[in-house]
mmCIF file of C-alpha atoms in Angstrom:
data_model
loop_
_atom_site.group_PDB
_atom_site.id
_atom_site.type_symbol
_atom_site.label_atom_id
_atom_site.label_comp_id
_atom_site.label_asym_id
_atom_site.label_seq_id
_atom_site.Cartn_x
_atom_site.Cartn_y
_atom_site.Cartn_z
ATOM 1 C CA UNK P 174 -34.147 6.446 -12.827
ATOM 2 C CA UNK P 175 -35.226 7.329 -16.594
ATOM 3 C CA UNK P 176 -38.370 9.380 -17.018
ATOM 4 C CA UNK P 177 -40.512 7.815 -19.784
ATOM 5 C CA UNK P 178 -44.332 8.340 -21.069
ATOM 6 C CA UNK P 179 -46.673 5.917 -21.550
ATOM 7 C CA UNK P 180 -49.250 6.524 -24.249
ATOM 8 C CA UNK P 181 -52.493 4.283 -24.152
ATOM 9 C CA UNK P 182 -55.014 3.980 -26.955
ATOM 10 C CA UNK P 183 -58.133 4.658 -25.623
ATOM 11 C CA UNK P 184 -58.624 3.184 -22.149
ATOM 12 C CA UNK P 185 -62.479 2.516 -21.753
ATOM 13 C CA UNK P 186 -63.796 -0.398 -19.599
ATOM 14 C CA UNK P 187 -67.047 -2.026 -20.510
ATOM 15 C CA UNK P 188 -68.490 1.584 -21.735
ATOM 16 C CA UNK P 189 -66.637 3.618 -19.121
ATOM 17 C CA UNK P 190 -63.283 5.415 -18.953
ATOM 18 C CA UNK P 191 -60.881 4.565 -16.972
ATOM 19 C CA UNK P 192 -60.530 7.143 -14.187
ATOM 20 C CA UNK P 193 -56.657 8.908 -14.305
ATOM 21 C CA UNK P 194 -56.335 8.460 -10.507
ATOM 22 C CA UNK P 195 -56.986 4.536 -10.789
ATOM 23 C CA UNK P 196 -53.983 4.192 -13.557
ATOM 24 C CA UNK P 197 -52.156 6.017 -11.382
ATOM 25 C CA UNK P 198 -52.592 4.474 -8.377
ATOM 26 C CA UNK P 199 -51.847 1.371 -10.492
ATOM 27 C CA UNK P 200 -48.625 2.828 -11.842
ATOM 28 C CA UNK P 201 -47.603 3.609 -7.848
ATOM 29 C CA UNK P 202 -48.429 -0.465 -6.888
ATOM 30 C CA UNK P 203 -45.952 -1.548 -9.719
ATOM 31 C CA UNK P 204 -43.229 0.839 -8.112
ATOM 32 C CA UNK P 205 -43.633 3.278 -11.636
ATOM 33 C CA UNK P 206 -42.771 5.554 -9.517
ATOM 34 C CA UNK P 207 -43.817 9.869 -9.403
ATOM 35 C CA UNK P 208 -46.447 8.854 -11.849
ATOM 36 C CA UNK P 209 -48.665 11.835 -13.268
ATOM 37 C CA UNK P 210 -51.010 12.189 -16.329
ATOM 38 C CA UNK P 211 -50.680 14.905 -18.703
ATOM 39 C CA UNK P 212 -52.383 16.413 -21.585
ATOM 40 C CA UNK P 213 -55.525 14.223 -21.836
ATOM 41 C CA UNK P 214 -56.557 10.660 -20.742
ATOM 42 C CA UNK P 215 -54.388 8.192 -22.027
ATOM 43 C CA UNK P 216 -50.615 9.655 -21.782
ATOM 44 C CA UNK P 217 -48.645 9.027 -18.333
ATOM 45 C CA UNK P 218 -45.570 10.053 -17.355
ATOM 46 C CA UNK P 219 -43.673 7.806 -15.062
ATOM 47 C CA UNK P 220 -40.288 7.080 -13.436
ATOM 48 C CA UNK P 221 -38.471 3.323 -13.886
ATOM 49 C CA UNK P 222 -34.984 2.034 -13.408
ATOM 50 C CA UNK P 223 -33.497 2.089 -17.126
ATOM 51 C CA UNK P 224 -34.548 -0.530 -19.131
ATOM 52 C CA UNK P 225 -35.469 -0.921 -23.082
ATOM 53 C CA UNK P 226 -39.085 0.345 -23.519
ATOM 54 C CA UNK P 227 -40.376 -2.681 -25.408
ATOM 55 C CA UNK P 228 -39.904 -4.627 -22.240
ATOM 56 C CA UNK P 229 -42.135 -1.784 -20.278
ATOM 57 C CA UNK P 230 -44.439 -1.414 -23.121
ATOM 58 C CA UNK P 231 -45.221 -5.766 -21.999
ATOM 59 C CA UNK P 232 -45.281 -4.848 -18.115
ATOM 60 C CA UNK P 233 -48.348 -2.154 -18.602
ATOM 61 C CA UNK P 234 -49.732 -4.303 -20.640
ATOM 62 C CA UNK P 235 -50.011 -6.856 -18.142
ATOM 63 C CA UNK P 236 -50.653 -4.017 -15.908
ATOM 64 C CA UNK P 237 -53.935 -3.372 -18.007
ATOM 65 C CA UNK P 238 -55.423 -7.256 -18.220
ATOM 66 C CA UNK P 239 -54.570 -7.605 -14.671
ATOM 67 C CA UNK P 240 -56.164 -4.378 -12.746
ATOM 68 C CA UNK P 241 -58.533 -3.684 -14.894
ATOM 69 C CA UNK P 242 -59.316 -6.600 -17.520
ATOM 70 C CA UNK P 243 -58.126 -4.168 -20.377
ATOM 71 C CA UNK P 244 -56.304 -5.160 -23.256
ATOM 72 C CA UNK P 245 -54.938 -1.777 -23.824
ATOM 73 C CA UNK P 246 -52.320 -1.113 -26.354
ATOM 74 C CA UNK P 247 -49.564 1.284 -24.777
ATOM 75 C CA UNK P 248 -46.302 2.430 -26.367
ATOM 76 C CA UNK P 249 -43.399 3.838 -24.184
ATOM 77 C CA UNK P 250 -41.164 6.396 -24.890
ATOM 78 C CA UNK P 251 -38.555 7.994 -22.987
ATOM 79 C CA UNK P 252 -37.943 12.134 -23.353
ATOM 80 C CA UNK P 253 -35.262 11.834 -26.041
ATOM 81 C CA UNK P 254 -37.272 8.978 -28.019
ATOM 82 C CA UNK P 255 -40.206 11.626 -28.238
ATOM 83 C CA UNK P 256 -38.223 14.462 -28.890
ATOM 84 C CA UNK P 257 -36.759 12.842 -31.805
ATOM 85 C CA UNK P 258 -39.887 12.064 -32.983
ATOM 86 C CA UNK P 259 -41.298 15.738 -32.955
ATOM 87 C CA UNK P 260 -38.059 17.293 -34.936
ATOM 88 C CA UNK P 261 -38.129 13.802 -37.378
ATOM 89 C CA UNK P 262 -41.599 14.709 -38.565
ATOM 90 C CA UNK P 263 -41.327 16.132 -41.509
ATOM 91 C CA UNK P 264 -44.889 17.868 -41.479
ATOM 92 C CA UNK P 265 -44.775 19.446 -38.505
ATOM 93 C CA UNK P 266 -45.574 23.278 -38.986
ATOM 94 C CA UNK P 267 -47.070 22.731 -42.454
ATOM 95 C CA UNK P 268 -50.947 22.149 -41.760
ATOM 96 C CA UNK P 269 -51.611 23.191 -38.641
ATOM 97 C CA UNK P 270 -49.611 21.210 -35.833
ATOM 98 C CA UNK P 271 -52.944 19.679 -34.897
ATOM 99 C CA UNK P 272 -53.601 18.647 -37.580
ATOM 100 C CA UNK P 273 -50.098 16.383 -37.988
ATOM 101 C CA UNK P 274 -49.746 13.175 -36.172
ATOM 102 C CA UNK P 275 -47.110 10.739 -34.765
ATOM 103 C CA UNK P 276 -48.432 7.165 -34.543
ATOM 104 C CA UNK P 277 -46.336 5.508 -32.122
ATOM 105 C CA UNK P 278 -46.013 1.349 -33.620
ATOM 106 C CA UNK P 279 -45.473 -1.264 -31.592
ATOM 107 C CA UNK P 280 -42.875 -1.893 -33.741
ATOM 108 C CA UNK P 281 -40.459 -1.489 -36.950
ATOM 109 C CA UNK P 282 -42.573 -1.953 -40.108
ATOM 110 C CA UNK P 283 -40.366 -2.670 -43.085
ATOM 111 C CA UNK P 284 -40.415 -0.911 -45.961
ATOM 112 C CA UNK P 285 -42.196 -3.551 -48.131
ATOM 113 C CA UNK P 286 -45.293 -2.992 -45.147
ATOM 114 C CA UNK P 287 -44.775 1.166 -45.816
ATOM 115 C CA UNK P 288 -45.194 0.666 -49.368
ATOM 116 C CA UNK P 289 -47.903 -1.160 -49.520
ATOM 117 C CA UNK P 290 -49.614 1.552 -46.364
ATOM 118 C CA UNK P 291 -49.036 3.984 -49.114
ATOM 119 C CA UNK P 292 -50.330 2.349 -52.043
ATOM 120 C CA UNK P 293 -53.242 1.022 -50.681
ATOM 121 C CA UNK P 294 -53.661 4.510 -49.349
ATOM 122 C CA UNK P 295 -53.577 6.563 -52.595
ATOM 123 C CA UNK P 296 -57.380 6.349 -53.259
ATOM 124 C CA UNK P 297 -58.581 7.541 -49.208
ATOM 125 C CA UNK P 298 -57.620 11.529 -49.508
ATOM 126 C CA UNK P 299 -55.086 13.755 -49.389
ATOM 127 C CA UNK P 300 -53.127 12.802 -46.184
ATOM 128 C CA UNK P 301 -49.347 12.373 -46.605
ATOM 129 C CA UNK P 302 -47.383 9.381 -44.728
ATOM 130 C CA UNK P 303 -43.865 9.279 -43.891
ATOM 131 C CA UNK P 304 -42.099 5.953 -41.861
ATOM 132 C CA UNK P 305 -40.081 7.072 -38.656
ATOM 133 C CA UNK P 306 -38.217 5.117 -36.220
ATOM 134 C CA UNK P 307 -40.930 3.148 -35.039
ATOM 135 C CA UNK P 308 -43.429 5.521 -35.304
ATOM 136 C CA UNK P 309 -45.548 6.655 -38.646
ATOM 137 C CA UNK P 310 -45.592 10.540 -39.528
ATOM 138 C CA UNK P 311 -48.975 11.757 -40.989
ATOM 139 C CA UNK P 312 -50.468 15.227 -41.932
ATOM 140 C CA UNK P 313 -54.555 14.580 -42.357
ATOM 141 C CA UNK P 314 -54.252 18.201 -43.390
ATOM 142 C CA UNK P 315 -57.663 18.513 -41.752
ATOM 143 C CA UNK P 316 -59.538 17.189 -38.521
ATOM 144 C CA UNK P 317 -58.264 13.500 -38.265
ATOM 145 C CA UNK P 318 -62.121 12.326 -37.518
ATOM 146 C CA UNK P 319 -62.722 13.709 -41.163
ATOM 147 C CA UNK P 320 -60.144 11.179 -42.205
ATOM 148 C CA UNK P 321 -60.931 7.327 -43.913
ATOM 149 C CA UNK P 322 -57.439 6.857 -42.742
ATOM 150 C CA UNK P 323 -58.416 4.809 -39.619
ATOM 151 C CA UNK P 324 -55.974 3.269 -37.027
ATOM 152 C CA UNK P 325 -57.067 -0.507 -37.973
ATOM 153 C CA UNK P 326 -56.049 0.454 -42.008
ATOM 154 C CA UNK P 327 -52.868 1.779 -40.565
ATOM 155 C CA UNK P 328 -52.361 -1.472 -38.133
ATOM 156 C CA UNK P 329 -52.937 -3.936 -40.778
ATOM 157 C CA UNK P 330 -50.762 -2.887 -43.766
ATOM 158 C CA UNK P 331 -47.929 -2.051 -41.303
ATOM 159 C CA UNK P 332 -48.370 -5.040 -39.427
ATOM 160 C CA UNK P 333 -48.013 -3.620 -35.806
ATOM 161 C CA UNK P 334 -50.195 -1.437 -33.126
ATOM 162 C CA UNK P 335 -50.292 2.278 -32.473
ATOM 163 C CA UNK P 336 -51.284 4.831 -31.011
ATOM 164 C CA UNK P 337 -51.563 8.275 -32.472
ATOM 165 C CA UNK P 338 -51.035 12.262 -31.001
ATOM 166 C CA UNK P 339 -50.311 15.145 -32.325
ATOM 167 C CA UNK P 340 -47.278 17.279 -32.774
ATOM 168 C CA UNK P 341 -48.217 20.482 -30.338
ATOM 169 C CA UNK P 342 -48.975 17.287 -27.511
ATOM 170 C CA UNK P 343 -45.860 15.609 -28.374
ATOM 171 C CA UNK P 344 -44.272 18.655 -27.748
ATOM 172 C CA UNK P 345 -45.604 19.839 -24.671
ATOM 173 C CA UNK P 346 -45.323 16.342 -23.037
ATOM 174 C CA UNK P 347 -41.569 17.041 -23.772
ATOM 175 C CA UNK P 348 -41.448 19.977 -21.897
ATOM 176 C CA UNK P 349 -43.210 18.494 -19.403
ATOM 177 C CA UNK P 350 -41.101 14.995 -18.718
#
């Protein structure tokens, strides 16, 4: 069994949040097994047999429409995927750790889709952007919600989903998995 985490954007139905112990119990049906949340709403951590976390990121998905007539973006990481992510960012430590972000993309963007992130970024402020393995590195250098650099602006130039934490969670869901 591989230990992975799932990490939903935000998981309101009609106007309400989803309740932790219902996406849990969900998790349990679909044999995910020794399913637990951690940190805040939205990041599970879950047992599987091995397999390539694309193909898990499709079954929670599903999961989502079909309990609870969500369509939830979720991306799935194992330990060493998110671990790799923490020591990759390059901002981590310089502004504050909760201040610097991981989004975690559905995908790969290329680097034409990066370039274009950045350009069309240069007039918002004074956040800096790096490209990961599919995930996006970004110091807001301030409280994200102070930010014009919204999740859609970052979906549509890179041409795939994400969802975003910060370093400090990153790293404690690591110690935790």
């Amino acid at each position: 069994m591989t230990r992975y985490c799932a990490f939903f954007e935000s998981l309101t139905v009609r106007g309400d949040r989803l309740s932790m112990a219902d996406l849990r119990y969900a998790f349990e049906r679909e044999e995910l097994e020794n399913a637990e949340t951690v940190i805040s709403s939205g990041n599970v951590l879950f047992d599987y047999e091995d397999r390539p976390s694309e193909g898990l990121e499709d079954l929670l998905a599903y999961l989502m429409r079909d309990r609870f007539d969500m369509q939830a973006f979720v991306a799935v990481r194992t330990r060493e995927e998110i671990r790799l992510s923490v020591e990759a960012n390059p901002f981590a430590g310089e502004s504050g750790d909760s201040f610097v972000h991981t989004v975690l993309l559905s995908g790969q963007p290329n680097q034409d889709r990066f370039d274009r992130l950045v350009a069309d970024h240069g007039s918002l402020g004074g956040e800096r952007l790096a490209l990961g393995t599919r995930c996006l590195f970004v110091d807001y250098a301030r409280p994200p919600a102070e930010s014009l650099l919204t999740m859609d602006f970052i979906e549509k130039r890179l041409g795939c989903r994400g969802t975003a934490r910060n370093v400090r969670s990153l790293a404690r869901i690591v110690a935790k998995m």
